[in-house]
């Protein structure tokens, strides 16, 4: 440690730290623009000049290493004169448009100009003008004349997002920040550049000119989208969500959020919102009041139970529903006498050990410190944008990443070892890794693996897992969606246990872990989500679920819903008009209180940020009243906290740690299978980042991005040549009784017999299962 003195106060910091770090530790503010604690040092704004004793001239605090006994003065006459000189230069070309600037009121330049700027300018020449640029639907670059060249946006792209989408052109006063010629900004983390910009050069396109920062009230919330549970600040004006920003939490999302978390709020005010209960009568939809709608539902459920038995009633929820909603839905269905409830809508393998309650297997900070990781079946960047960013930093710091997947997507980080195999060959590939681990450690492989030979890639993955600490074997969304999920789990578990690695799941949605804790799962005789559609029921209760987009097999789901006597849609949006009988408007995350449990088992409770729209009501309240109308016991809650306390425990803190109640370890033993030679065509389905749940699917700006575009049918180069198809040609994709005509795209890294077609999108909703046989022909 090195001791230095700043403004008469002594402080000890690590050797190699900068003066700025020492000042931050002391709580001494040194003005700055280009410095940011999460980014590398650029030292190009010079605003942080300070006086260092014995130095001939002021030095930048962000780039001056500390030395023992150093004496720094940040507010001496010499320092302030230097800082004022820099500010004068920064303001020379800056336009005087604060009154209309979106950044006004939260602008670093504005704040510091008050303290360090002159009252008038000595500069009388013409100011430089920078041509506006169009970089896509999320970031506005209409006022680049305001840019002060701090390069925070450039460094963020390179260092955190992993892709350099902005750079600086030219020199001197002709310098400007721009994207590559004619390119848009497509990173899934791009919105953070808006937050990082210390002036109004980069602003939010959807929010542009819609409110002033001092008119907004700020409320805390939690992201309802991916499994990280990013902490949010929701900004509200006149009862409407106007903007969403990150709330800093070092243990969860640091100071970043993904574009999905940031821009999905646009859907909360969309035309598609359901604002009053509706009942279908003689094929026509009519608005009604809550009492009538709920009595109609209760009456219908009683009739179906009376005529067909309780087993004819099924309930499905999405894992983006709150802990409280999932708990009450389970309680309601069981109260009626049915065991058919599930929230794992995209999971297809029923044989997975019921004692497993999947979670990350470690804290997010431990995940960020991994030195070796083996990720199986994950579209990592799009499924978990912020976890991928943490892993990217770990790999930059020397960690080694190995993957097994059906597609070789660019993860924007170096991947040490890859096994790119058709989904049907994943089990055989893991078998090879098991044999390689057994050979390397000199232990006996499990029974049945005697004839399996390890490939070179399998040996490299085994060697990697046996070489460093800490390490983990992680299962992605595609593993749980895979028809052989239980066998893949058993094989991965053996590899983790025999390499002393942590073992975990990169869980799918905001409350996947919470769904297990709320026990929104089929009972001993209950049907799971896939079975509920394969053996159709008479009544379906859908909580936030859009079965044609959210399920493993949308074809089977549609067929089952079309034949049902009663389908009750509980949703914030109008959907299912052709198969539903009742639509009940329940509130999205911004209008209700509730709890999400993220992938590390952290329960995070939140309150509503705005009043419910129209007649919409929180889902837990609707289920509570429905329970009362059905005269069921235990439905006398007056607050969502009471339900939360019942599940988590009355004395649990607002951010309870539920890791002890979760478990990734099953009892099944790995099974050996031979790798099949590339046979029939099979599908691998990703769920695009902006198609994961009802809210993001309705966010206009997100749907206009490259990731929001209509899915293509990705073919291997061999298959495209065989079909005589070039990129951009129309192909007909057939699965079961449904088909879709899509544009073809060619991916040279895809296994020969794999066709990649996204799920979760209306254009592919007519197709069948996410994994399985598929046929393709030229349209």
XYZ file of C-alpha atoms in Angstrom:
779
model
C 0.000 0.000 0.000
C 1.104 3.565 -0.717
C 0.270 6.518 1.527
C -0.352 9.912 -0.110
C -1.874 13.204 1.004
C -4.716 14.955 -0.858
C -5.799 18.422 0.309
C -4.230 17.810 3.711
C -5.910 14.389 4.244
C -3.838 11.208 4.273
C -5.050 8.064 2.467
C -3.609 4.594 1.735
C -4.198 3.003 -1.661
C -2.909 0.001 -3.597
C 0.374 0.443 -5.422
C -0.290 1.228 -9.099
C -3.508 3.163 -8.296
C -4.067 6.584 -9.769
C -4.524 9.853 -7.848
C -8.223 9.746 -8.903
C -8.709 6.391 -7.091
C -7.170 7.853 -3.929
C -9.447 10.915 -4.163
C -12.510 8.659 -4.616
C -11.498 6.668 -1.538
C -11.307 9.892 0.463
C -14.574 11.213 -0.965
C -12.787 14.180 -2.535
C -14.416 15.196 -5.827
C -12.087 16.026 -8.720
C -13.929 17.296 -11.818
C -13.666 14.934 -14.796
C -15.373 13.883 -18.036
C -13.455 11.033 -19.669
C -12.679 9.065 -16.490
C -15.129 6.280 -15.563
C -14.493 3.667 -12.892
C -15.469 0.763 -15.189
C -13.500 1.886 -18.260
C -9.806 2.097 -19.121
C -7.957 5.391 -18.659
C -7.953 7.714 -21.672
C -6.806 10.986 -20.041
C -8.065 12.971 -22.999
C -10.385 15.569 -21.431
C -7.751 17.024 -19.019
C -10.500 18.342 -16.732
C -8.987 16.528 -13.731
C -5.704 18.482 -13.672
C -4.388 18.781 -10.104
C -1.296 20.297 -8.513
C 1.278 17.716 -7.417
C 4.064 19.018 -5.169
C 7.447 19.182 -6.969
C 5.813 18.603 -10.394
C 6.543 21.497 -12.784
C 2.949 21.665 -14.104
C -0.537 20.342 -13.230
C -1.048 16.609 -13.861
C -4.226 14.648 -14.761
C -5.474 12.859 -11.634
C -6.931 9.967 -13.645
C -3.582 9.044 -15.239
C -1.000 9.959 -12.569
C 0.149 6.921 -10.549
C 0.527 7.421 -6.802
C 4.017 7.467 -5.244
C 4.892 7.257 -1.530
C 4.654 10.592 0.234
C 3.029 12.331 -2.761
C 1.231 15.587 -1.864
C -1.706 16.536 -4.113
C -3.791 19.698 -4.066
C -7.035 19.453 -6.026
C -8.428 22.877 -5.123
C -5.279 25.049 -5.021
C -5.088 28.172 -7.148
C -2.794 26.395 -9.628
C -5.220 23.437 -10.005
C -8.324 25.606 -10.360
C -6.664 27.870 -12.930
C -5.724 24.763 -14.974
C -9.245 23.308 -14.660
C -10.832 26.618 -15.701
C -8.486 26.766 -18.709
C -9.577 23.307 -19.811
C -13.252 24.206 -19.358
C -12.786 27.274 -21.564
C -11.415 25.075 -24.341
C -14.273 22.559 -23.933
C -16.876 25.308 -24.236
C -15.280 26.993 -27.274
C -17.203 24.831 -29.763
C -20.068 23.712 -27.559
C -23.470 24.917 -28.848
C -25.581 27.033 -26.505
C -28.623 24.778 -26.685
C -29.040 23.755 -23.034
C -32.707 24.935 -22.986
C -33.718 22.292 -25.544
C -31.102 19.637 -24.783
C -32.402 16.294 -23.448
C -29.401 16.108 -21.148
C -30.282 19.443 -19.515
C -30.556 19.025 -15.759
C -28.399 15.869 -15.645
C -25.440 17.042 -17.681
C -21.911 16.854 -16.301
C -20.711 19.651 -18.580
C -23.552 21.904 -17.392
C -22.787 21.144 -13.732
C -19.049 21.788 -14.056
C -19.486 24.875 -16.266
C -21.200 26.558 -13.301
C -18.106 26.070 -11.151
C -15.299 26.313 -13.721
C -16.702 28.139 -16.755
C -16.349 31.835 -17.521
C -19.368 34.130 -17.615
C -18.545 35.104 -21.213
C -16.495 33.626 -24.036
C -13.365 35.170 -25.547
C -13.880 33.069 -28.665
C -15.505 34.946 -31.553
C -14.800 32.652 -34.523
C -17.452 30.352 -36.006
C -18.173 27.194 -34.029
C -17.591 23.827 -35.666
C -20.624 21.887 -36.842
C -20.821 18.086 -36.920
C -23.212 16.365 -39.328
C -25.949 14.317 -37.547
C -25.818 10.539 -38.036
C -28.393 7.758 -38.012
C -27.235 4.709 -36.044
C -30.537 2.879 -35.564
C -33.774 3.149 -33.571
C -32.282 3.385 -30.047
C -29.510 6.001 -29.987
C -29.960 9.524 -31.363
C -26.856 11.239 -32.798
C -28.685 14.338 -34.044
C -26.573 16.797 -32.007
C -22.992 15.567 -32.336
C -21.758 19.179 -32.251
C -22.151 18.832 -28.455
C -19.575 15.993 -28.275
C -16.477 16.765 -26.188
C -14.514 13.677 -27.369
C -14.280 11.969 -23.995
C -14.400 8.618 -25.913
C -16.375 6.894 -23.142
C -18.757 5.433 -25.754
C -15.840 4.090 -27.816
C -14.200 2.472 -24.783
C -17.478 0.993 -23.550
C -17.987 -0.733 -26.900
C -14.484 -2.154 -26.986
C -14.143 -3.141 -23.355
C -17.594 -4.014 -21.985
C -19.847 -4.747 -24.981
C -16.980 -6.446 -26.824
C -17.671 -4.791 -30.177
C -16.235 -1.484 -31.357
C -19.225 0.189 -32.988
C -18.079 3.790 -32.438
C -14.688 5.269 -33.228
C -13.084 8.666 -33.741
C -12.355 10.083 -37.205
C -9.967 12.884 -38.225
C -7.826 15.093 -35.992
C -7.879 18.389 -34.131
C -11.077 20.378 -34.414
C -12.242 18.054 -37.215
C -12.389 15.056 -34.870
C -15.764 13.379 -34.600
C -17.248 10.239 -33.082
C -19.032 8.100 -35.650
C -20.087 4.536 -36.390
C -18.455 2.535 -39.183
C -19.498 3.743 -42.606
C -23.245 3.340 -42.960
C -23.452 0.875 -40.035
C -26.019 0.975 -37.237
C -25.233 0.265 -33.591
C -26.505 -3.270 -32.906
C -24.981 -4.294 -29.583
C -27.472 -5.625 -27.046
C -25.869 -3.289 -24.465
C -25.742 -0.155 -26.644
C -28.064 1.963 -24.466
C -25.383 2.220 -21.787
C -23.497 4.571 -24.106
C -26.350 7.079 -23.612
C -25.817 6.951 -19.827
C -22.052 7.254 -20.219
C -22.196 10.335 -22.452
C -21.404 13.291 -20.127
C -23.046 15.777 -22.525
C -26.153 15.629 -24.743
C -24.412 14.174 -27.811
C -25.829 10.637 -27.488
C -29.452 10.632 -26.327
C -32.252 8.083 -26.194
C -34.236 8.120 -29.430
C -37.531 6.820 -27.955
C -37.327 9.299 -25.020
C -36.144 12.261 -27.130
C -37.985 15.541 -26.432
C -40.717 13.807 -24.421
C -39.978 15.139 -20.905
C -37.517 17.208 -18.865
C -35.486 15.409 -16.254
C -36.777 17.570 -13.371
C -40.395 16.683 -14.223
C -39.746 12.979 -13.709
C -40.159 11.124 -10.448
C -37.782 8.215 -9.904
C -38.836 4.819 -8.570
C -36.856 1.636 -7.999
C -37.780 -1.572 -9.779
C -36.397 -4.914 -10.981
C -36.118 -6.096 -14.592
C -38.809 -8.643 -15.545
C -36.895 -9.998 -18.553
C -33.729 -12.049 -18.146
C -32.442 -14.073 -15.223
C -30.029 -11.478 -13.849
C -32.719 -9.359 -12.142
C -31.085 -6.056 -13.099
C -31.979 -3.193 -10.732
C -33.792 -0.356 -12.482
C -34.796 3.257 -11.935
C -38.171 3.787 -13.593
C -38.814 7.446 -14.376
C -42.438 8.509 -14.394
C -44.381 11.597 -15.516
C -48.156 12.023 -15.201
C -48.689 8.366 -14.363
C -46.790 7.126 -17.413
C -43.408 5.377 -17.605
C -41.165 7.718 -19.619
C -37.707 6.190 -19.246
C -35.836 3.315 -17.602
C -32.254 3.666 -16.316
C -29.899 1.375 -14.360
C -29.815 1.466 -10.575
C -26.250 0.680 -9.556
C -25.841 -2.623 -7.714
C -22.294 -4.030 -7.836
C -23.508 -7.514 -6.866
C -26.050 -7.789 -9.672
C -25.850 -5.528 -12.738
C -23.011 -3.176 -11.704
C -24.031 0.110 -13.389
C -25.243 -1.402 -16.681
C -28.527 -2.702 -18.085
C -29.254 -4.401 -21.406
C -31.241 -2.669 -24.151
C -34.060 -5.123 -23.454
C -34.360 -3.784 -19.882
C -33.934 -0.186 -21.022
C -36.329 0.125 -23.973
C -38.999 -2.536 -23.338
C -41.032 0.065 -21.369
C -42.320 1.388 -24.713
C -44.717 -1.597 -24.726
C -46.289 -0.519 -21.424
C -48.079 2.306 -23.240
C -48.784 0.399 -26.473
C -52.104 0.182 -28.323
C -52.129 -3.505 -27.440
C -52.729 -2.996 -23.723
C -55.835 -4.677 -22.332
C -57.616 -2.111 -20.158
C -60.926 -3.803 -19.217
C -62.177 -7.383 -18.681
C -63.682 -8.864 -21.854
C -65.970 -11.823 -22.499
C -66.647 -13.467 -25.855
C -70.374 -13.827 -26.563
C -71.639 -15.289 -29.861
C -68.124 -14.902 -31.282
C -67.966 -11.175 -30.441
C -65.814 -9.567 -27.740
C -67.590 -7.350 -25.215
C -66.168 -5.300 -22.367
C -67.602 -6.058 -18.947
C -66.954 -5.352 -15.259
C -64.683 -7.403 -12.992
C -67.503 -8.932 -10.946
C -69.249 -10.328 -14.046
C -65.994 -11.556 -15.630
C -64.716 -13.330 -12.505
C -68.103 -14.886 -11.715
C -68.223 -16.127 -15.317
C -64.762 -17.732 -14.880
C -65.626 -19.267 -11.481
C -68.917 -20.645 -12.859
C -67.165 -22.090 -15.927
C -64.460 -23.786 -13.825
C -67.081 -25.309 -11.507
C -69.047 -26.664 -14.464
C -65.977 -28.215 -16.096
C -64.921 -29.795 -12.792
C -68.455 -31.177 -12.355
C -68.746 -32.567 -15.899
C -65.204 -33.698 -16.703
C -63.414 -33.881 -13.345
C -60.771 -31.537 -11.916
C -58.063 -33.094 -14.117
C -59.654 -31.395 -17.143
C -58.445 -28.006 -15.793
C -54.887 -26.816 -16.524
C -52.935 -23.653 -15.693
C -49.885 -22.269 -17.476
C -47.823 -19.245 -16.475
C -44.673 -17.671 -17.838
C -41.513 -17.560 -15.698
C -41.704 -13.746 -16.010
C -44.668 -13.737 -13.595
C -43.992 -12.696 -9.991
C -43.423 -15.124 -7.130
C -46.770 -14.064 -5.623
C -48.731 -14.631 -8.851
C -47.186 -18.066 -9.428
C -47.837 -19.117 -5.839
C -51.522 -18.125 -5.937
C -52.077 -19.714 -9.348
C -50.728 -23.005 -7.968
C -52.865 -22.663 -4.852
C -55.975 -21.935 -6.941
C -55.537 -24.926 -9.249
C -54.811 -27.271 -6.348
C -57.788 -25.848 -4.468
C -60.018 -26.866 -7.392
C -58.527 -30.361 -7.186
C -56.218 -30.340 -10.220
C -52.438 -30.887 -10.229
C -51.934 -29.506 -13.743
C -49.859 -26.363 -13.343
C -46.535 -25.454 -14.955
C -44.429 -22.397 -15.702
C -41.671 -24.245 -17.643
C -43.411 -23.615 -20.941
C -40.395 -24.326 -23.167
C -39.144 -27.402 -21.280
C -39.875 -30.694 -23.024
C -38.230 -33.507 -21.028
C -40.467 -34.718 -18.186
C -37.914 -37.216 -16.864
C -35.714 -34.517 -15.275
C -35.290 -35.308 -11.574
C -37.978 -33.477 -9.597
C -35.556 -32.742 -6.726
C -33.686 -30.322 -9.016
C -34.414 -26.629 -8.471
C -32.046 -25.053 -11.015
C -29.948 -21.982 -10.230
C -26.575 -20.502 -11.159
C -24.768 -22.571 -8.534
C -22.762 -19.554 -7.338
C -23.188 -15.818 -6.807
C -22.922 -13.451 -9.797
C -19.649 -12.077 -8.381
C -18.234 -15.618 -8.166
C -19.377 -16.200 -11.749
C -17.466 -13.052 -12.798
C -14.296 -14.413 -11.144
C -14.266 -17.801 -12.958
C -10.983 -18.889 -14.530
C -12.430 -21.865 -16.455
C -15.976 -22.195 -17.808
C -17.631 -24.890 -19.907
C -20.955 -23.564 -21.253
C -23.341 -26.100 -22.784
C -26.257 -25.151 -25.052
C -26.495 -21.387 -24.555
C -27.001 -18.498 -27.003
C -24.994 -16.697 -24.377
C -24.890 -13.137 -25.696
C -28.583 -12.875 -26.520
C -29.975 -15.034 -23.680
C -27.893 -13.390 -20.929
C -26.398 -10.101 -22.173
C -25.055 -8.885 -18.812
C -23.760 -12.280 -17.668
C -21.986 -12.547 -21.039
C -20.411 -9.111 -20.384
C -19.106 -10.356 -17.004
C -17.712 -13.493 -18.644
C -16.124 -11.355 -21.389
C -14.181 -9.385 -18.759
C -13.117 -12.650 -17.092
C -11.831 -14.023 -20.425
C -9.992 -10.724 -21.016
C -8.346 -11.254 -17.645
C -7.067 -14.695 -18.636
C -10.025 -17.027 -18.109
C -10.605 -19.845 -20.586
C -14.065 -20.520 -22.084
C -15.175 -23.784 -23.708
C -18.543 -24.293 -25.384
C -20.723 -27.112 -26.682
C -23.541 -25.869 -28.898
C -25.296 -26.326 -32.233
C -24.332 -22.886 -33.546
C -21.030 -21.049 -33.500
C -22.308 -17.526 -32.805
C -19.815 -14.718 -32.304
C -19.693 -14.283 -28.523
C -17.389 -11.243 -28.931
C -14.768 -12.927 -26.761
C -12.043 -15.484 -27.425
C -13.372 -19.064 -27.075
C -10.610 -21.531 -26.219
C -12.404 -24.781 -27.159
C -15.527 -25.408 -29.220
C -17.636 -28.448 -30.013
C -20.264 -27.422 -32.582
C -22.620 -30.407 -32.929
C -26.205 -31.101 -33.968
C -28.499 -31.141 -30.884
C -28.948 -34.931 -31.236
C -25.152 -35.338 -30.852
C -24.762 -33.251 -27.672
C -25.074 -36.289 -25.410
C -22.413 -38.191 -27.363
C -20.146 -35.104 -27.235
C -20.504 -34.900 -23.435
C -19.750 -38.642 -23.326
C -16.422 -37.924 -25.030
C -15.636 -35.231 -22.452
C -16.507 -37.721 -19.643
C -14.037 -40.255 -21.083
C -11.369 -37.539 -21.535
C -11.802 -36.397 -17.897
C -11.620 -40.006 -16.666
C -8.413 -40.634 -18.671
C -6.776 -37.389 -17.534
C -7.559 -38.029 -13.872
C -6.864 -41.754 -13.966
C -10.347 -42.659 -12.693
C -12.793 -45.181 -14.116
C -15.405 -43.810 -16.489
C -19.038 -44.663 -15.587
C -20.394 -48.028 -16.764
C -21.203 -48.164 -20.471
C -18.508 -45.733 -21.595
C -15.922 -48.448 -22.372
C -16.314 -48.142 -26.147
C -16.309 -44.329 -26.280
C -13.197 -42.615 -27.633
C -12.502 -38.978 -26.786
C -11.951 -36.565 -29.674
C -9.187 -33.967 -29.633
C -11.703 -31.215 -28.732
C -13.080 -33.271 -25.828
C -9.551 -33.771 -24.501
C -8.859 -30.030 -24.704
C -12.079 -29.214 -22.807
C -11.187 -31.802 -20.132
C -7.633 -30.425 -19.851
C -8.988 -26.877 -19.548
C -11.428 -27.857 -16.766
C -8.669 -29.674 -14.873
C -6.159 -26.824 -15.099
C -7.490 -23.748 -13.270
C -9.509 -22.518 -10.290
C -12.279 -21.389 -9.841
C -14.197 -23.216 -12.590
C -17.751 -24.091 -13.564
C -19.851 -26.244 -15.863
C -22.932 -24.254 -16.898
C -26.096 -25.380 -18.680
C -27.866 -22.889 -20.965
C -31.533 -22.460 -21.884
C -31.253 -24.824 -24.837
C -30.292 -27.728 -22.530
C -33.513 -27.470 -20.505
C -35.498 -27.114 -23.746
C -33.748 -30.165 -25.250
C -35.758 -33.425 -25.483
C -32.893 -35.230 -23.647
C -32.467 -32.614 -20.912
C -32.278 -35.213 -18.098
C -29.460 -37.199 -19.756
C -27.529 -34.036 -20.657
C -27.893 -32.871 -17.056
C -26.565 -36.166 -15.677
C -23.544 -36.120 -18.019
C -22.706 -32.467 -17.256
C -23.108 -33.129 -13.518
C -20.592 -36.013 -13.686
C -18.089 -33.776 -15.532
C -18.489 -30.998 -12.931
C -18.137 -33.375 -9.964
C -15.061 -35.089 -11.391
C -13.255 -31.870 -12.273
C -14.168 -30.225 -8.908
C -16.035 -27.512 -10.825
C -19.122 -25.596 -9.704
C -22.255 -26.773 -11.498
C -25.084 -24.453 -12.456
C -27.823 -23.342 -14.820
C -27.991 -20.054 -16.706
C -31.719 -19.855 -15.994
C -34.116 -18.548 -18.616
C -36.343 -15.773 -17.275
C -36.677 -13.175 -14.515
C -38.385 -15.582 -12.124
C -37.508 -19.102 -13.288
C -35.942 -19.821 -9.894
C -38.973 -18.268 -8.175
C -41.303 -20.603 -10.065
C -39.698 -23.597 -8.343
C -39.849 -21.917 -4.929
C -43.522 -20.992 -5.441
C -44.147 -24.647 -6.393
C -45.935 -23.695 -9.633
C -45.181 -27.236 -10.793
C -47.334 -30.282 -11.588
C -48.110 -32.502 -8.604
C -47.601 -36.278 -8.468
C -50.428 -36.989 -10.936
C -50.304 -33.644 -12.719
C -49.358 -32.981 -16.332
C -46.459 -30.742 -17.280
C -46.686 -27.997 -19.906
C -45.975 -30.308 -22.870
C -48.420 -32.995 -21.662
C -51.187 -30.438 -21.040
C -51.200 -29.720 -24.772
C -50.497 -33.246 -26.035
C -53.446 -34.569 -23.982
C -55.820 -31.605 -24.380
C -57.804 -30.371 -21.377
C -61.213 -28.709 -21.237
C -60.176 -25.499 -19.437
C -56.940 -23.529 -19.585
C -55.903 -20.650 -17.312
C -53.107 -18.665 -18.970
C -51.119 -16.263 -16.777
C -49.034 -13.855 -18.922
C -48.550 -16.712 -21.393
C -48.956 -16.479 -25.167
C -48.864 -20.196 -25.990
C -48.204 -19.781 -29.719
C -44.972 -17.887 -28.873
C -43.973 -19.054 -25.382
C -44.221 -22.851 -25.591
C -42.001 -25.717 -26.750
C -44.475 -26.823 -29.428
C -46.804 -24.000 -30.554
C -48.579 -26.301 -33.019
C -49.769 -28.656 -30.266
C -50.611 -25.673 -28.041
C -52.878 -24.084 -30.664
C -54.657 -27.364 -31.400
C -55.342 -27.950 -27.678
C -56.585 -24.393 -27.062
C -58.868 -24.471 -30.105
C -60.736 -27.542 -28.790
C -61.029 -26.351 -25.142
C -64.427 -25.390 -23.672
C -62.960 -22.454 -21.778
C -59.700 -20.497 -22.097
C -59.042 -17.682 -19.621
C -56.330 -15.241 -20.676
C -54.819 -13.209 -17.810
C -52.522 -10.713 -19.458
C -51.536 -7.061 -19.732
C -52.058 -7.297 -23.505
C -54.816 -8.325 -25.897
C -53.986 -11.693 -27.375
C -55.597 -15.031 -28.081
C -58.794 -13.409 -29.401
C -59.522 -16.434 -31.596
C -59.182 -19.148 -28.912
C -59.910 -17.336 -25.612
C -63.316 -16.937 -23.951
C -62.377 -14.416 -21.278
C -59.592 -11.808 -21.159
C -58.685 -10.429 -17.751
C -56.399 -7.357 -17.753
C -53.609 -7.888 -15.218
C -50.838 -5.379 -14.667
C -47.231 -5.651 -15.916
C -44.268 -5.328 -13.521
C -44.479 -1.514 -13.564
C -47.993 -1.466 -12.090
C -47.838 -4.160 -9.417
C -45.794 -5.082 -6.381
C -44.074 -8.433 -6.330
C -40.856 -10.414 -6.100
C -38.488 -11.929 -8.655
C -35.819 -14.472 -7.686
C -32.803 -14.154 -9.984
C -30.412 -16.875 -11.174
C -28.203 -16.640 -8.056
C -31.209 -17.173 -5.725
C -31.515 -13.506 -4.709
C -35.133 -12.548 -4.006
C -35.728 -8.931 -4.998
C -39.062 -7.326 -4.124
C -40.339 -4.216 -5.869
C -43.373 -1.924 -5.818
C -45.476 -0.636 -8.680
C -44.117 2.553 -10.239
C -47.353 3.827 -11.821
C -51.089 3.283 -11.269
C -52.704 0.404 -13.191
C -53.940 1.309 -16.667
C -57.736 1.506 -16.980
C -59.394 -1.377 -15.136
C -56.261 -3.563 -15.040
C -55.490 -5.115 -11.643
C -52.416 -6.832 -10.162
C -52.390 -10.546 -11.022
C -52.193 -11.658 -7.378
C -55.358 -9.665 -6.548
C -57.272 -11.196 -9.457
C -56.266 -14.711 -8.370
C -57.134 -13.932 -4.744
C -60.681 -12.803 -5.646
C -61.102 -15.804 -7.958
C -60.101 -18.026 -5.028
C -62.729 -16.315 -2.863
C -65.445 -16.764 -5.511
C -64.575 -20.471 -5.744
C -64.823 -20.591 -1.915
C -61.295 -21.963 -1.505
C -59.378 -21.781 1.784
C -56.325 -19.562 2.287
C -57.183 -16.719 -0.091
C -57.494 -13.885 2.403
C -54.395 -11.838 1.576
C -54.474 -8.077 1.830
C -50.941 -7.348 0.522
C -48.467 -9.050 -1.795
C -45.904 -8.966 1.060
C -48.055 -11.448 3.024
C -47.825 -13.945 0.152
C -44.073 -13.316 -0.172
C -43.544 -13.918 3.561
C -45.479 -17.158 3.325
C -43.062 -18.457 0.648
C -39.764 -16.913 1.741
C -40.243 -16.496 5.487
C -41.642 -13.636 7.552
C -38.280 -12.263 8.706
C -36.527 -12.429 5.322
C -34.895 -9.125 4.261
C -35.950 -7.276 1.088
C -33.081 -8.993 -0.772
C -33.306 -12.494 0.699
C -30.691 -15.090 -0.255
C -32.497 -18.334 -1.089
C -29.500 -20.405 -2.233
C -29.884 -23.049 0.527
C -33.329 -23.947 -0.869
C -32.042 -24.564 -4.400
C -30.359 -27.656 -5.795
C -28.685 -28.525 -9.114
C -27.595 -32.063 -8.228
C -29.737 -34.960 -9.475
C -29.562 -38.700 -8.807
C -29.385 -39.914 -12.434
C -26.157 -41.461 -13.758
C -24.687 -40.528 -17.146
C -25.585 -42.781 -20.074
C -23.291 -43.552 -22.984
C -24.575 -43.063 -26.529
C -22.762 -43.315 -29.841
C -22.593 -40.223 -32.044
C -24.979 -40.697 -34.973
C -23.731 -40.011 -38.472
C -25.344 -36.800 -39.791
C -28.812 -38.031 -40.728
C -32.178 -36.320 -41.119
C -32.426 -32.554 -40.887
C -33.054 -31.295 -37.354
C -34.069 -27.917 -35.996
C -32.322 -25.826 -33.393
C -34.440 -22.928 -32.158
C -33.127 -19.848 -30.458
C -35.556 -17.408 -28.851
C -34.452 -14.011 -30.231
C -33.488 -11.492 -27.550
C -36.462 -9.239 -28.387
C -39.003 -12.079 -28.577
C -38.614 -13.605 -25.125
C -41.737 -12.263 -23.420
C -44.954 -10.333 -24.056
C -43.499 -6.944 -23.085
C -40.380 -6.929 -25.286
C -42.330 -8.309 -28.237
C -44.460 -5.147 -28.205
C -41.689 -2.576 -27.816
C -41.622 -0.648 -31.100
C -37.961 0.562 -30.883
C -36.670 -2.933 -30.032
C -38.605 -4.505 -32.898
C -36.969 -2.038 -35.314
C -33.446 -3.199 -34.389
C -31.484 -5.835 -36.268
C -32.238 -8.366 -33.507
C -35.942 -7.583 -33.829
C -36.068 -8.373 -37.564
C -38.104 -11.293 -38.899
C -36.264 -14.593 -38.348
C -34.507 -16.318 -41.228
C -33.969 -20.009 -41.920
C -30.231 -20.491 -41.353
C -28.808 -23.348 -43.416
C -25.348 -24.893 -43.561
C -23.365 -24.199 -46.740
C -23.688 -27.893 -47.781
C -27.464 -27.926 -47.379
C -27.857 -24.624 -49.267
C -25.788 -25.996 -52.159
C -27.828 -29.240 -52.188
C -31.119 -27.286 -52.322
C -29.723 -24.781 -54.827
C -30.538 -21.929 -52.441
C -28.614 -18.662 -52.194
C -28.740 -16.253 -49.254
C -31.939 -14.195 -49.448
C -33.940 -16.799 -51.414
C -37.310 -17.856 -49.991
C -37.474 -21.346 -48.509
C -40.412 -23.324 -47.157
C -39.775 -24.852 -43.755
C -42.129 -27.694 -42.779
C -42.635 -29.231 -39.341
C -45.563 -31.498 -38.492
C -48.783 -30.002 -39.839
C -47.421 -26.467 -40.151
C -45.042 -24.591 -42.389
C -43.447 -21.168 -42.756
C -41.918 -19.378 -45.727
C -38.745 -17.598 -44.626
C -35.735 -15.944 -46.210
C -32.731 -18.253 -46.286
C -29.409 -17.308 -44.744
C -26.198 -19.302 -44.886
C -24.050 -20.026 -41.845
C -20.820 -21.852 -42.738
C -20.309 -22.896 -39.100
C -23.625 -24.794 -38.730
C -23.433 -28.602 -38.627
C -24.449 -30.087 -42.011
C -27.854 -31.431 -40.898
C -28.956 -28.527 -38.672
C -31.465 -25.830 -39.642
C -31.693 -22.864 -37.289
C -35.165 -21.344 -37.093
C -36.063 -18.997 -34.234
C -39.055 -19.608 -31.964
C -41.124 -16.946 -30.179
C -41.948 -15.022 -33.358
C -45.342 -14.830 -35.137
C -43.767 -15.823 -38.480
C -42.605 -19.180 -37.059
C -45.532 -19.799 -34.682
C -47.083 -22.308 -37.102
C -44.116 -24.677 -36.777
C -43.759 -27.519 -34.292
C -41.254 -28.363 -31.559
C -38.147 -26.241 -30.894
C -35.979 -29.340 -31.395
C -36.676 -32.272 -33.724
C -37.050 -33.241 -37.376
C -37.662 -30.480 -39.915
C -37.738 -30.316 -43.693
C -36.714 -27.475 -45.987
C -37.432 -26.929 -49.668
C -36.977 -24.055 -52.072
C -40.180 -21.977 -52.085
